[in-house]
Coordinates of C-alpha atoms and ligand atoms in Angstrom, one line a residue:
M1 CA 0.0 0.0 0.0
F2 CA 2.7 2.4 1.1
N3 CA 5.0 1.5 -1.7
F4 CA 2.1 1.9 -4.2
R5 CA 1.6 5.5 -2.9
L6 CA 5.3 6.2 -3.2
L7 CA 5.3 4.9 -6.7
L8 CA 2.3 7.1 -7.6
L9 CA 4.0 10.1 -6.1
L10 CA 7.2 9.4 -8.0
Q11 CA 5.1 9.0 -11.2
I12 CA 3.4 12.3 -10.6
L13 CA 6.8 14.0 -9.9
T14 CA 8.1 12.6 -13.1
I15 CA 5.1 13.9 -15.1
V16 CA 5.4 17.3 -13.5
K17 CA 9.2 17.3 -14.2
S18 CA 8.7 16.2 -17.8
Q19 CA 6.3 19.2 -18.3
F20 CA 9.2 21.5 -17.8
L21 CA 10.6 23.0 -21.0
K22 CA 14.2 23.3 -22.0
P23 CA 14.2 26.6 -23.9
S24 CA 16.9 27.8 -26.2
V25 CA 19.4 30.4 -25.1
R26 CA 18.7 34.0 -26.2
V27 CA 19.5 37.7 -26.0
L28 CA 17.2 40.7 -26.2
H29 CA 14.2 38.8 -25.1
S30 CA 11.5 40.3 -22.9
S31 CA 10.8 39.1 -19.4
I32 CA 7.6 40.2 -17.6
L33 CA 6.5 39.3 -14.2
V34 CA 2.8 38.9 -13.7
D35 CA 1.6 37.3 -10.5
K36 CA 3.8 34.2 -9.8
K37 CA 4.9 33.8 -13.4
L38 CA 7.9 35.2 -15.1
Y39 CA 7.0 35.3 -18.8
I40 CA 9.7 35.2 -21.4
F41 CA 9.1 36.3 -25.0
G42 CA 11.2 36.3 -28.1
G43 CA 14.8 37.1 -28.4
F44 CA 17.4 35.4 -30.7
R45 CA 20.6 33.3 -30.6
D46 CA 22.1 33.7 -34.0
I47 CA 24.2 36.8 -34.7
S48 CA 23.6 36.6 -38.4
L49 CA 19.9 36.5 -38.2
S50 CA 17.7 36.0 -41.3
D51 CA 14.1 35.5 -42.1
T52 CA 14.8 31.8 -42.6
I53 CA 16.5 31.5 -39.2
E54 CA 13.6 33.3 -37.6
S55 CA 11.0 31.1 -39.3
I56 CA 12.8 28.2 -37.8
Y57 CA 12.5 29.8 -34.3
N58 CA 8.8 30.3 -34.9
Q59 CA 8.2 26.6 -35.6
I60 CA 8.3 26.1 -31.8
P61 CA 5.8 28.5 -30.2
D62 CA 6.6 27.1 -26.7
D63 CA 10.1 28.3 -27.2
R64 CA 9.0 31.8 -28.2
F65 CA 6.7 32.5 -25.3
F66 CA 6.7 30.5 -22.0
Y67 CA 7.1 31.2 -18.3
L68 CA 9.1 30.4 -15.2
D69 CA 6.8 29.2 -12.5
V70 CA 7.9 31.0 -9.4
S71 CA 5.1 29.8 -7.2
N72 CA 7.2 27.0 -5.8
S73 CA 10.7 26.6 -4.7
F74 CA 13.3 25.3 -7.2
Y75 CA 17.0 24.9 -7.8
T76 CA 18.5 26.8 -10.8
S77 CA 19.8 23.4 -12.1
N78 CA 16.3 22.4 -12.7
L79 CA 14.3 25.5 -13.7
P80 CA 10.5 25.2 -13.8
W81 CA 10.1 26.6 -17.3
T82 CA 6.5 26.0 -18.2
A83 CA 4.4 26.0 -21.4
I84 CA 1.4 28.4 -21.6
P85 CA -1.8 26.4 -22.1
D86 CA -2.9 26.3 -25.8
N87 CA 0.0 28.4 -26.8
E88 CA 0.8 26.3 -29.9
K89 CA -2.7 27.1 -31.1
N90 CA -3.2 30.7 -29.9
L91 CA 0.2 32.5 -30.1
P92 CA -0.2 34.9 -33.1
L93 CA 3.5 34.7 -34.1
N94 CA 2.8 36.2 -37.5
N95 CA 1.3 39.3 -35.9
F96 CA 4.6 40.3 -34.1
S97 CA 7.3 42.4 -35.7
S98 CA 10.1 40.2 -36.7
V99 CA 13.3 40.1 -34.6
L100 CA 15.1 40.9 -37.8
S101 CA 13.3 44.3 -38.0
G102 CA 13.9 45.1 -34.3
G103 CA 11.3 43.0 -32.5
V104 CA 8.9 44.2 -29.8
A105 CA 8.9 45.9 -26.4
A106 CA 6.8 44.2 -23.8
S107 CA 5.4 45.2 -20.4
Y108 CA 2.4 44.5 -18.2
G109 CA -0.7 46.7 -17.6
G110 CA -4.4 46.8 -18.2
K111 CA -7.3 47.7 -15.9
K112 CA -6.7 44.5 -13.9
N113 CA -2.9 44.5 -14.2
D114 CA -3.2 41.0 -15.7
T115 CA -2.4 41.8 -19.3
I116 CA 0.9 41.8 -21.2
Y117 CA 1.3 44.5 -23.9
F118 CA 3.5 43.8 -26.9
I119 CA 4.5 47.0 -28.8
N120 CA 5.5 46.3 -32.4
N121 CA 8.0 48.3 -34.3
E122 CA 7.3 50.6 -37.2
H123 CA 8.4 48.5 -40.1
D124 CA 5.5 46.3 -41.2
K125 CA 2.5 48.7 -41.4
T126 CA 0.0 45.8 -41.8
L127 CA 0.7 44.4 -38.3
P128 CA -1.3 45.5 -35.3
P129 CA 0.7 48.2 -33.5
V130 CA 0.0 46.6 -30.1
L131 CA -0.9 43.0 -29.2
T132 CA -2.2 42.0 -25.8
F133 CA -2.1 38.8 -23.9
N134 CA -4.5 38.3 -21.0
T135 CA -2.6 36.1 -18.5
S136 CA -5.8 35.0 -16.7
D137 CA -7.6 33.4 -19.7
H138 CA -4.7 33.3 -22.2
S139 CA -6.6 35.3 -24.8
W140 CA -4.9 37.4 -27.4
N141 CA -6.1 40.7 -28.9
S142 CA -4.8 43.1 -31.5
L143 CA -5.1 46.9 -31.1
F144 CA -5.2 49.0 -34.1
Q145 CA -6.2 52.6 -34.6
P146 CA -8.9 53.7 -33.5
N147 CA -8.6 51.2 -30.6
I148 CA -5.5 53.1 -29.8
T149 CA -6.1 56.8 -29.6
G150 CA -3.4 59.4 -30.1
D151 CA 0.0 58.5 -31.3
I152 CA 0.9 55.0 -32.3
P153 CA 3.7 53.6 -30.0
I154 CA 6.8 52.0 -31.5
G155 CA 8.6 49.3 -29.6
S156 CA 11.7 47.3 -30.2
N157 CA 13.6 44.7 -28.3
Q158 CA 16.5 47.1 -27.5
M159 CA 14.1 49.4 -25.6
K160 CA 13.1 49.0 -22.0
P161 CA 9.5 49.9 -21.2
I162 CA 8.5 50.7 -17.7
T163 CA 4.9 50.4 -16.3
D164 CA 4.2 52.9 -13.5
Y165 CA 1.8 52.4 -10.6
N166 CA -1.2 53.6 -12.7
G167 CA -0.9 51.3 -15.7
K168 CA 1.0 53.7 -17.9
I169 CA 3.8 52.3 -20.0
Y170 CA 6.8 54.7 -20.5
L171 CA 8.9 53.9 -23.5
L172 CA 11.7 56.0 -25.0
A173 CA 11.3 56.3 -28.7
G174 CA 15.0 56.3 -29.3
F175 CA 16.3 56.2 -32.9
S176 CA 15.5 53.9 -35.8
F177 CA 18.3 51.4 -36.2
T178 CA 17.1 50.1 -39.5
T179 CA 15.9 52.3 -42.3
P180 CA 13.7 54.2 -42.9
Q181 CA 14.6 56.7 -40.1
N182 CA 11.4 57.9 -38.6
R183 CA 12.1 57.9 -34.9
N184 CA 14.0 60.7 -33.3
G185 CA 13.8 60.6 -29.6
G186 CA 11.0 61.5 -27.2
M187 CA 8.9 59.4 -24.8
F188 CA 5.8 57.3 -25.6
I189 CA 3.4 57.3 -22.8
F190 CA 0.9 54.5 -23.4
D191 CA -2.0 54.4 -20.9
T192 CA -3.0 50.7 -20.8
T193 CA -6.3 51.4 -19.0
N194 CA -7.8 53.1 -22.0
S195 CA -5.2 52.5 -24.8
S196 CA -4.4 56.1 -25.3
C197 CA -0.9 57.1 -26.3
V198 CA 1.1 60.3 -26.6
L199 CA 4.6 60.9 -27.9
K200 CA 6.2 63.7 -25.8
Y201 CA 9.3 65.5 -27.0
D202 CA 11.5 67.2 -24.4
R203 CA 14.6 69.1 -23.7
F204 CA 16.8 65.9 -23.2
I205 CA 15.8 64.5 -26.5
T206 CA 19.4 64.1 -27.8
N207 CA 20.7 62.7 -24.5
M208 CA 18.1 59.9 -24.6
L209 CA 18.8 58.7 -28.1
R210 CA 20.0 55.4 -26.9
V211 CA 19.3 51.7 -26.9
E212 CA 20.2 48.8 -24.5
Y213 CA 20.1 51.1 -21.5
S214 CA 18.6 50.3 -18.2
A215 CA 15.5 51.9 -16.6
T216 CA 14.4 51.6 -13.0
L217 CA 11.2 52.9 -11.4
L218 CA 11.6 54.4 -8.0
P219 CA 8.7 54.4 -5.5
N220 CA 8.1 58.1 -6.0
G221 CA 7.3 57.6 -9.6
T222 CA 10.7 58.7 -11.0
I223 CA 12.4 56.5 -13.6
V224 CA 16.2 56.4 -13.6
Y225 CA 17.8 55.8 -17.0
M226 CA 21.5 54.9 -17.3
G227 CA 24.0 53.3 -19.7
G228 CA 23.2 52.1 -23.2
K229 CA 24.6 52.8 -26.6
G230 CA 24.1 55.5 -29.2
S231 CA 23.4 55.4 -32.9
D232 CA 27.1 55.1 -33.5
G233 CA 27.1 51.7 -31.8
K234 CA 29.3 52.9 -29.0
P235 CA 28.5 53.0 -25.3
I236 CA 27.1 56.3 -24.1
V237 CA 30.0 58.4 -22.7
D238 CA 29.7 58.8 -18.9
G239 CA 26.5 56.7 -19.1
F240 CA 26.6 55.9 -15.4
R241 CA 28.3 59.1 -14.2
M242 CA 25.4 61.1 -15.4
V243 CA 22.0 59.4 -15.0
Y244 CA 18.7 60.9 -16.2
L245 CA 15.6 61.1 -14.1
Y246 CA 12.1 61.1 -15.6
N247 CA 9.4 62.2 -13.3
T248 CA 6.2 60.5 -14.3
I249 CA 4.1 62.8 -12.2
D250 CA 4.7 66.0 -14.1
N251 CA 6.5 64.4 -17.1
D252 CA 9.8 66.3 -16.7
W253 CA 13.4 65.3 -17.0
K254 CA 16.5 66.2 -15.0
S255 CA 20.0 65.1 -15.3
Q256 CA 21.8 63.9 -12.2
N257 CA 25.6 63.6 -11.7
T258 CA 26.6 60.6 -9.6
S259 CA 29.8 60.1 -7.5
G260 CA 31.4 57.2 -5.7
D261 CA 34.4 54.9 -6.1
H262 CA 32.6 52.1 -7.9
I263 CA 31.0 53.5 -11.0
P264 CA 30.4 51.0 -13.9
N265 CA 32.4 51.5 -17.0
D266 CA 30.4 52.8 -20.0
A267 CA 28.4 49.8 -21.1
Y268 CA 25.2 48.6 -22.8
G269 CA 23.2 45.4 -22.5
I270 CA 23.1 45.8 -18.8
S271 CA 20.2 45.3 -16.5
S272 CA 19.1 46.8 -13.2
V273 CA 16.5 46.4 -10.5
L274 CA 15.3 48.5 -7.5
G275 CA 16.4 46.9 -4.2
L276 CA 13.8 45.8 -1.7
D277 CA 14.6 49.0 0.4
G278 CA 13.2 51.1 -2.4
F279 CA 16.2 53.4 -2.9
R280 CA 19.1 51.3 -4.1
I281 CA 19.5 50.5 -7.7
I282 CA 21.4 47.2 -8.3
V283 CA 23.1 46.9 -11.7
F284 CA 24.3 43.7 -13.2
D285 CA 27.1 44.6 -15.7
V286 CA 29.1 42.5 -18.0
D287 CA 32.7 43.4 -17.1
V288 CA 33.3 39.9 -15.7
D289 CA 36.6 39.3 -17.4
I290 CA 37.8 42.9 -17.1
D291 CA 37.8 43.6 -13.4
N292 CA 36.0 40.5 -12.1
K293 CA 33.2 42.7 -10.8
M294 CA 29.7 42.5 -12.0
L295 CA 27.5 44.2 -9.3
Y296 CA 27.2 47.9 -8.8
V297 CA 24.9 49.7 -6.5
L298 CA 23.6 53.3 -6.8
D299 CA 22.2 54.8 -3.6
T300 CA 19.6 57.2 -4.9
T301 CA 19.4 59.2 -1.7
N302 CA 22.7 60.8 -2.6
F303 CA 23.5 59.3 -6.0
T304 CA 26.6 57.6 -4.8
W305 CA 27.9 54.3 -6.4
Y306 CA 29.4 51.7 -4.2
E307 CA 30.6 48.1 -4.4
P308 CA 28.3 45.9 -2.5
N309 CA 29.4 43.0 -0.3
V310 CA 28.6 39.8 -2.2
S311 CA 29.0 36.2 -1.2
G312 CA 28.0 32.9 -2.7
T313 CA 29.2 31.4 -6.0
K314 CA 29.2 34.1 -8.7
P315 CA 28.7 33.4 -12.4
T316 CA 32.0 33.1 -14.3
K317 CA 30.9 33.8 -17.8
K318 CA 30.3 37.3 -19.3
R319 CA 26.7 38.0 -20.1
F320 CA 25.0 40.9 -21.8
D321 CA 21.5 41.6 -23.1
H322 CA 19.9 39.7 -20.3
T323 CA 16.9 40.8 -18.3
A324 CA 16.4 41.3 -14.6
N325 CA 13.3 41.3 -12.3
V326 CA 12.8 41.3 -8.6
I327 CA 10.8 38.3 -7.4
G328 CA 10.4 37.9 -3.7
R329 CA 13.9 38.3 -2.1
Y330 CA 15.7 37.7 -5.3
M331 CA 17.1 39.6 -8.3
V332 CA 16.3 37.2 -11.1
I333 CA 18.6 37.5 -14.2
A334 CA 17.5 35.6 -17.3
F335 CA 19.6 34.4 -20.3
G336 CA 22.0 36.8 -22.1
S337 CA 25.1 36.0 -23.9
G338 CA 28.9 36.4 -23.5
V339 CA 30.9 38.1 -26.2
G340 CA 32.7 35.4 -28.3
S341 CA 36.0 35.8 -30.0
G342 CA 35.2 38.1 -32.8
T343 CA 31.6 39.3 -32.7
N344 CA 29.8 36.0 -32.3
F345 CA 27.4 35.3 -29.5
N346 CA 28.9 33.0 -26.9
F347 CA 26.6 31.0 -24.8
T348 CA 29.3 28.8 -23.3
Y349 CA 27.9 29.4 -19.8
R350 CA 25.7 26.4 -20.6
N351 CA 28.8 24.2 -21.4
I352 CA 29.9 24.6 -17.8
S353 CA 26.4 24.1 -16.4
E354 CA 25.9 27.7 -15.4
S355 CA 22.1 28.2 -15.3
D356 CA 20.0 30.3 -17.7
V357 CA 18.7 32.0 -14.6
L358 CA 21.0 33.6 -12.0
L359 CA 19.6 34.3 -8.6
L360 CA 20.9 37.0 -6.3
D361 CA 19.4 37.1 -2.8
I362 CA 19.1 40.9 -2.2
G363 CA 17.3 40.6 1.2
D364 CA 20.2 42.0 3.1
P365 CA 21.7 45.1 1.5
S366 CA 24.9 44.8 3.5
N367 CA 25.5 41.4 2.0
Y368 CA 24.0 40.1 -1.3
V369 CA 24.2 36.4 -1.9
W370 CA 24.5 34.5 -5.2
T371 CA 22.4 31.5 -4.7
T372 CA 21.0 28.5 -6.7
Y373 CA 17.9 28.0 -4.6
F374 CA 14.7 30.0 -5.0
D375 CA 12.4 30.0 -2.0
P376 CA 9.1 31.8 -2.6
D377 CA 8.5 32.0 1.1
A378 CA 11.9 33.5 2.0
V379 CA 11.5 36.0 4.8
M380 CA 11.3 39.5 3.4
P381 CA 13.5 42.2 5.0
S382 CA 11.5 44.4 7.4
Q383 CA 12.6 47.7 6.0
S384 CA 11.2 46.9 2.5
S385 CA 9.0 49.8 1.2
P386 CA 5.8 48.9 -0.5
P387 CA 6.3 48.8 -4.2
Q388 CA 2.7 49.9 -4.8
A389 CA 3.2 53.1 -2.8
S390 CA 1.9 55.9 -5.1
S391 CA 3.7 59.2 -5.2
T392 CA 0.8 60.9 -3.4
Q393 CA 1.0 58.4 -0.6
Y394 CA 4.7 58.9 -0.5
N395 CA 4.4 62.6 -0.2
N396 CA 1.6 62.3 2.4
K397 CA 3.8 60.0 4.4
N398 CA 6.5 62.6 4.2
K399 CA 4.0 65.4 5.2
I400 CA 3.0 63.3 8.2
R401 CA 6.6 62.8 9.1
I402 CA 7.2 66.5 8.8
I403 CA 4.2 67.3 11.1
I404 CA 5.4 64.7 13.6
G405 CA 8.9 66.1 13.4
V406 CA 7.7 69.7 13.8
V407 CA 5.5 68.7 16.8
F408 CA 8.3 66.8 18.5
G409 CA 10.8 69.6 17.6
V410 CA 8.5 72.2 19.2
L411 CA 8.0 70.0 22.2
G412 CA 11.7 69.5 22.4
I413 CA 12.4 73.2 22.3
I414 CA 9.7 73.8 25.0
C415 CA 11.3 71.0 27.2
I416 CA 14.8 72.4 26.7
T417 CA 13.6 76.0 27.4
S418 CA 11.9 74.8 30.6
L419 CA 14.9 72.8 31.5
S420 CA 17.2 75.7 31.0
I421 CA 15.0 78.0 33.1
F422 CA 14.9 75.3 35.7
I423 CA 18.7 74.9 35.7
F424 CA 19.1 78.7 35.5
I425 CA 17.0 79.2 38.7
K426 CA 18.4 76.1 40.4
R427 CA 22.1 76.8 39.9
R428 CA 21.6 80.6 40.1
K429 CA 24.1 81.1 37.3
K430 CA 24.5 84.6 36.1
L431 CA 24.6 83.8 32.4
L432 CA 23.5 80.8 30.4
N433 CA 25.2 80.4 27.1
E434 CA 22.9 78.6 24.6
T435 CA 25.7 77.0 22.8
T436 CA 26.7 74.9 25.7
F437 CA 23.5 72.9 25.1
P438 CA 23.7 70.0 22.7
I439 CA 21.5 70.3 19.6
P440 CA 18.4 68.3 20.4
D441 CA 17.8 65.1 18.4
N442 CA 14.3 66.1 17.5
G443 CA 15.6 69.3 16.0
E444 CA 17.9 67.3 13.7
N445 CA 15.0 65.0 12.6
V446 CA 13.0 68.0 11.6
K447 CA 15.9 69.2 9.5
S448 CA 16.5 66.0 7.7
D449 CA 12.8 65.4 7.0
L450 CA 12.5 68.8 5.4
E451 CA 15.5 68.1 3.3
I452 CA 14.0 64.9 2.1
S453 CA 10.7 66.6 1.3
S454 CA 12.3 69.4 -0.6
R455 CA 14.2 66.8 -2.7
A456 CA 11.0 64.8 -3.1
S457 CA 8.9 67.7 -4.1
G458 CA 11.0 68.3 -7.2
S459 CA 11.4 72.0 -6.4
S460 CA 15.0 71.8 -7.8
Y461 CA 13.8 71.1 -11.3
Ligands
NAG1 C1 1.1 45.1 -11.3 O1 1.9 43.9 -11.4 C2 3.3 44.1 -11.3 C3 4.0 42.8 -11.6 O2 3.4 41.7 -11.1 C4 3.5 44.6 -9.9 O3 4.9 44.8 -9.7 C5 2.8 45.9 -9.7 O4 2.9 46.3 -8.4 C6 1.3 45.7 -10.0 N1 0.7 47.0 -9.9 C7 -0.5 47.2 -9.3 C8 -1.1 48.6 -9.4 O5 -1.1 46.3 -8.7
NAG2 C1 -8.7 38.7 -18.5 O1 -9.5 37.6 -18.4 C2 -10.2 37.4 -17.2 C3 -10.9 36.1 -17.2 O2 -11.6 35.9 -18.4 C4 -11.2 38.6 -17.1 O3 -11.9 38.5 -15.8 C5 -10.4 39.9 -17.1 O4 -11.3 41.0 -17.1 C6 -9.6 40.0 -18.4 N1 -8.8 41.1 -18.3 C7 -8.9 42.2 -19.1 C8 -8.0 43.3 -18.9 O5 -9.8 42.2 -20.0
NAG3 C1 -3.5 39.0 -36.4 O1 -3.6 40.1 -37.4 C2 -4.6 39.9 -38.3 C3 -4.6 41.1 -39.3 O2 -3.3 41.4 -39.6 C4 -5.9 39.9 -37.6 O3 -7.0 39.7 -38.5 C5 -6.0 38.8 -36.5 O4 -7.1 39.0 -35.8 C6 -4.8 39.0 -35.6 N1 -4.8 37.9 -34.7 C7 -4.8 38.1 -33.4 C8 -4.8 36.8 -32.5 O5 -4.7 39.1 -32.8
NAG4 C1 -11.2 47.8 -31.8 O1 -12.2 48.8 -32.3 C2 -13.2 48.1 -33.1 C3 -14.0 49.2 -33.7 O2 -14.3 50.2 -32.8 C4 -14.0 47.2 -32.2 O3 -15.0 46.5 -33.0 C5 -13.1 46.2 -31.6 O4 -13.7 45.3 -30.7 C6 -11.9 46.8 -30.9 N1 -11.0 45.8 -30.5 C7 -10.5 45.7 -29.3 C8 -9.5 44.6 -29.0 O5 -10.8 46.5 -28.4
NAG5 C1 -7.2 57.8 -20.6 O1 -7.1 57.8 -19.2 C2 -6.3 58.9 -18.7 C3 -6.2 58.7 -17.2 O2 -7.3 58.1 -16.7 C4 -6.9 60.2 -19.1 O3 -6.1 61.3 -18.6 C5 -7.0 60.3 -20.6 O4 -7.7 61.5 -21.0 C6 -7.8 59.1 -21.1 N1 -7.7 59.2 -22.6 C7 -8.7 58.9 -23.4 C8 -8.4 59.1 -24.8 O5 -9.7 58.5 -23.0
NAG6 C1 27.8 67.3 -13.7 O1 29.0 66.9 -14.4 C2 29.3 67.6 -15.6 C3 30.4 66.9 -16.3 O2 31.2 66.2 -15.5 C4 29.7 69.0 -15.2 O3 29.9 69.8 -16.3 C5 28.5 69.6 -14.4 O4 28.8 70.9 -13.9 C6 28.1 68.8 -13.2 N1 26.8 69.3 -12.7 C7 26.6 69.5 -11.4 C8 25.3 70.0 -11.0 O5 27.5 69.2 -10.6
NAG7 C1 25.1 58.1 0.8 O1 24.1 57.7 1.6 C2 24.3 56.4 2.3 C3 23.1 56.1 3.1 O2 22.0 55.8 2.3 C4 25.6 56.6 3.2 O3 25.9 55.4 3.8 C5 26.7 57.0 2.3 O4 27.9 57.3 3.1 C6 26.4 58.3 1.6 N1 27.5 58.6 0.7 C7 28.0 59.8 0.6 C8 29.2 60.0 -0.3 O5 27.5 60.8 1.2
NAG8 C1 33.4 31.5 -26.0 O1 34.1 31.9 -24.8 C2 35.0 31.0 -24.3 C3 35.6 31.5 -23.0 O2 34.6 31.9 -22.2 C4 36.1 30.7 -25.3 O3 36.9 29.6 -24.8 C5 35.4 30.2 -26.6 O4 36.4 30.1 -27.6 C6 34.4 31.3 -27.1 N1 33.7 30.7 -28.2 C7 33.4 31.4 -29.3 C8 32.7 30.8 -30.4 O5 33.8 32.6 -29.4
NAG9 C1 29.2 24.4 -25.9 O1 28.1 23.6 -26.2 C2 27.6 23.8 -27.4 C3 26.2 23.0 -27.5 O2 26.3 21.8 -26.8 C4 28.6 23.2 -28.5 O3 28.0 23.4 -29.8 C5 29.8 24.1 -28.3 O4 30.8 23.6 -29.2 C6 30.4 24.0 -26.9 N1 31.4 25.0 -26.8 C7 32.5 24.8 -26.1 C8 33.6 25.9 -26.1 O5 32.7 23.8 -25.5
NAG10 C1 30.3 45.0 4.1 O1 30.4 44.2 5.3 C2 31.1 44.8 6.4 C3 31.3 43.8 7.4 O2 30.1 43.1 7.7 C4 30.3 46.0 6.8 O3 31.0 46.7 7.8 C5 30.1 47.0 5.6 O4 29.3 48.1 6.0 C6 29.5 46.3 4.4 N1 29.5 47.1 3.3 C7 28.5 47.5 2.6 C8 28.7 48.3 1.4 O5 27.4 47.0 2.9
NAG11 C1 12.3 60.8 -6.5 O1 13.4 60.2 -5.8 C2 14.7 60.5 -6.4 C3 15.7 59.8 -5.5 O2 15.7 60.2 -4.2 C4 14.9 62.0 -6.4 O3 16.1 62.4 -7.0 C5 13.8 62.6 -7.3 O4 13.9 64.0 -7.3 C6 12.4 62.3 -6.7 N1 11.4 62.7 -7.6 C7 10.4 63.4 -7.3 C8 9.4 63.8 -8.3 O5 10.2 63.8 -6.1

């Protein structure tokens, strides 16, 4: 009886295991987290890509669009890559811009935050500009004008879209990297709740003509852009020394110099995430062979770069054009390629059994850990700020903190004044020099809160 059950269990486990996919390696794919699924779309693995090669990719729909099931624990040696139900039948592969023409940009959104938006590029005018995938019922839809009002957004796999807390996708227009040239900077703002889109031009238009950059949304609704390459194919000069902040609340830009002793070298094909504390940006860079460093942290409270403490077994092969997401306690890096001798892609990380997915436990900012085990129930750090916090909540929180600070400050001053009068009378000293008193703690708190609030209010724009 017992043995029979064990056998059954083993059989079930084998079936479950055999459902896992073994996807191809790739670069410039999209990875989108919705609920407990990390969806991977597209990408390519041949440097001399052609229509023929791409049609071979498209013969296996489950290798073009699939997900990593992050609802259960796993080891990166046995990744739970999973097929999407009815994907073979439903995935409208012919309706996506080809990778050869620049591919698509993808992010989540929709009224229920359950939909993935695929933004096609400008090359094939017969294709729907936007495709949507409802992750709840696996249905696909195409959006054409007039379903999309305003401007038609243009995506590509070298551009990084960001969805804000209100379902708006922000996507740099960048430049066209295949002819005809019809893109020249600006920012697409695509509201996924009503499919309206606007292309906004701005004063940093020339600074933001870049691809393969990284973009990170801060809890106050500001997106931090860094790195990337220009239309000359070269890395943006000082791409990490000078970062660009886009404020999604009033749609304005500002440039921001950074400092610190651990600034990444100019690079593209990097990825970044926001740390669980809500103010550190963690960058995974490709300089493995150059200085054996790959992790860089930007503290956005003072825009200082520093080298984090990292333990665990780090990856040994260079990778670029990967993607990164925060899932639970982990920064989850997917795929990417090393640079081969010459200009070929080099996926030799697989030859040495390095996983397609790299896990960095970022729960403790004073010590990040490379790990091979994903635990969905890993304890979250207590100081983590809520990722859903809207900018108004954020500002209100600050206002409350200012009020509390002021109240305590005033109370403190009253206490100290009373105390000084008391001491004055008691000791019957002739003169009381104010400067002999230590500056009260509460007074300091008021000051730092006001500093934070003036920074957060954007008054320095
Ligand atoms: C929408 O889903 C994303 C990814 O799962 C999540 O990070 C984000 O907080 C969600 N936004 C809202 C408004 O629920
Ligand atoms: C996605 O599908 C579910 C189930 O059919 C539905 O309840 C939901 O409204 C759909 N989402 C959108 C944005 O239409
Ligand atoms: C694909 O595009 C064609 C038109 O180009 C359209 O008729 C069809 O409905 C689209 N399919 C899906 C699933 O969106
Ligand atoms: C697009 O608009 C047409 C015409 O208004 C409408 O019939 C169709 O249902 C819309 N499609 C979607 C996906 O909203
Ligand atoms: C779409 O929704 C946004 C925000 O709710 C609103 O500002 C905008 O006017 C709407 N656009 C259209 C075309 O309905
Ligand atoms: C930022 O750096 C640039 C170039 O290094 C310099 O010209 C500029 O003055 C700096 N801006 C500020 C505000 O420090
Ligand atoms: C920047 O702020 C962090 C605290 O968030 C602090 O530890 C660090 O020393 C600061 N760096 C500089 C250069 O002020
Ligand atoms: C890939 O990189 C490895 C070293 O990491 C090197 O030995 C190998 O020759 C490279 N392969 C190609 C095709 O460039
Ligand atoms: C790595 O593995 C691939 C596929 O198995 C193989 O084609 C390639 O020759 C291997 N490269 C090296 C450097 O061993
Ligand atoms: C690195 O670890 C040491 C020892 O635990 C600690 O003092 C230091 O603050 C840590 N550095 C960073 C950048 O977290
Ligand atoms: C958001 O936070 C960043 C980092 O602290 C700050 O530089 C930026 O000015 C803030 N944006 C707004 C609109 O408050």
